[in-house]
Amino acid sequence: RGGKIVVGPKDGEATPVIPLTFTLQGVHEISAVGTIFPDSHGQPRVHMHAALGREGKARVGCIRTGIEVWKIGEIIVLEIIDNTAQRKEDSKTGFTMLES
């Protein structure tokens, strides 16, 4: 309730990228996939995209702070062993990109 997702850039040609956000109203069904990799300082960073539905309408986007689990949340974690990938800021886009 009141959580936000990024549903695209306001302008696909503009730099810096300005995110277009959508505020969720009410409880939604959700299916998501994401990663947890360290940033350049070694801190874990989550990057998650989700499809959220309610009353026959669906939204798809990148999860932002404020998404809360209503009753039940099921998570499956798969560990990648001996991986050196990390998220680093891309100066061109301002995004933190996954690099190995």
C-alpha positions as a printed NumPy array, in Angstrom:
array([[  0.   ,   0.   ,   0.   ],
       [  1.695,   3.138,  -1.15 ],
       [  4.827,   1.307,  -2.312],
       [  6.486,   2.459,  -5.521],
       [  7.92 ,   0.835,  -8.623],
       [  9.892,   2.375, -11.468],
       [  7.995,   1.731, -14.705],
       [ 10.483,   3.266, -17.131],
       [ 12.402,   6.448, -17.834],
       [ 10.406,   9.662, -18.31 ],
       [ 12.368,  10.173, -21.541],
       [ 14.265,   7.253, -23.096],
       [ 16.747,   9.602, -24.787],
       [ 17.541,  11.961, -21.87 ],
       [ 20.619,  11.878, -19.667],
       [ 20.674,  11.796, -16.757],
       [ 17.862,   9.253, -16.633],
       [ 14.806,  10.477, -14.733],
       [ 12.754,   7.52 , -13.439],
       [  9.015,   7.321, -14.071],
       [  7.42 ,   5.943, -10.893],
       [  4.041,   4.393, -10.153],
       [  2.518,   4.335,  -6.65 ],
       [  0.636,   1.152,  -5.795],
       [ -2.801,   1.438,  -4.208],
       [ -4.123,  -1.524,  -2.216],
       [ -2.899,  -5.084,  -1.851],
       [ -1.413,  -6.747,  -4.972],
       [ -0.343, -10.223,  -6.04 ],
       [  3.357, -10.177,  -6.9  ],
       [  5.91 , -12.316,  -8.678],
       [  9.476, -11.046,  -8.736],
       [ 13.04 , -11.932,  -9.595],
       [ 16.154, -10.203,  -8.352],
       [ 19.785, -10.37 ,  -7.384],
       [ 21.857,  -9.536,  -4.323],
       [ 25.437,  -8.546,  -5.155],
       [ 27.926,  -6.358,  -3.278],
       [ 28.496,  -2.78 ,  -4.382],
       [ 31.967,  -1.265,  -4.829],
       [ 32.189,  -0.869,  -1.007],
       [ 31.314,  -4.519,  -0.353],
       [ 27.779,  -3.756,   0.888],
       [ 24.982,  -6.056,  -0.369],
       [ 22.601,  -4.404,  -2.867],
       [ 19.254,  -5.802,  -4.011],
       [ 18.041,  -5.268,  -7.576],
       [ 14.531,  -6.609,  -8.167],
       [ 11.928,  -6.424, -10.925],
       [  8.346,  -7.522, -10.325],
       [  4.968,  -8.026, -11.935],
       [  2.173,  -6.849,  -9.644],
       [ -1.529,  -7.414, -10.249],
       [ -4.867,  -6.33 ,  -8.778],
       [ -8.42 ,  -6.466, -10.151],
       [ -7.377,  -7.523, -13.656],
       [ -4.708,  -4.825, -14.015],
       [ -0.96 ,  -5.452, -13.983],
       [  2.119,  -3.28 , -13.525],
       [  5.694,  -4.338, -14.119],
       [  8.718,  -2.485, -12.839],
       [ 11.73 ,  -2.145, -10.596],
       [ 10.896,  -2.348,  -6.883],
       [ 11.572,   0.691,  -4.686],
       [ 11.51 ,   1.24 ,  -0.927],
       [  8.034,   0.974,   0.56 ],
       [  6.837,  -2.353,  -0.862],
       [  5.513,  -4.389,   2.073],
       [  4.416,  -8.031,   2.308],
       [  0.69 ,  -8.215,   3.134],
       [  0.306, -11.727,   4.624],
       [  2.688, -14.254,   3.075],
       [  5.987, -13.822,   1.252],
       [  7.88 , -16.793,  -0.163],
       [ 11.511, -16.35 ,  -1.165],
       [ 13.851, -18.803,  -2.869],
       [ 17.564, -17.976,  -2.674],
       [ 20.119, -19.611,  -4.966],
       [ 23.771, -19.039,  -4.11 ],
       [ 26.366, -18.589,  -6.832],
       [ 29.675, -19.937,  -5.521],
       [ 33.062, -18.323,  -6.318],
       [ 31.578, -15.275,  -8.022],
       [ 33.365, -11.911,  -8.121],
       [ 30.542,  -9.84 ,  -9.652],
       [ 29.632,  -6.542,  -8.001],
       [ 27.526,  -3.484,  -8.7  ],
       [ 29.454,  -0.417,  -9.884],
       [ 28.099,   3.001, -10.75 ],
       [ 28.027,   3.76 , -14.463],
       [ 28.93 ,   7.44 , -14.905],
       [ 27.053,   7.655, -18.203],
       [ 23.643,   6.511, -16.887],
       [ 23.963,   6.88 , -13.111],
       [ 22.815,   3.248, -12.729],
       [ 24.664,   0.723, -10.601],
       [ 25.479,  -1.945, -13.17 ],
       [ 26.421,  -5.546, -12.454],
       [ 30.028,  -6.19 , -13.504],
       [ 32.181,  -9.275, -13.161]])
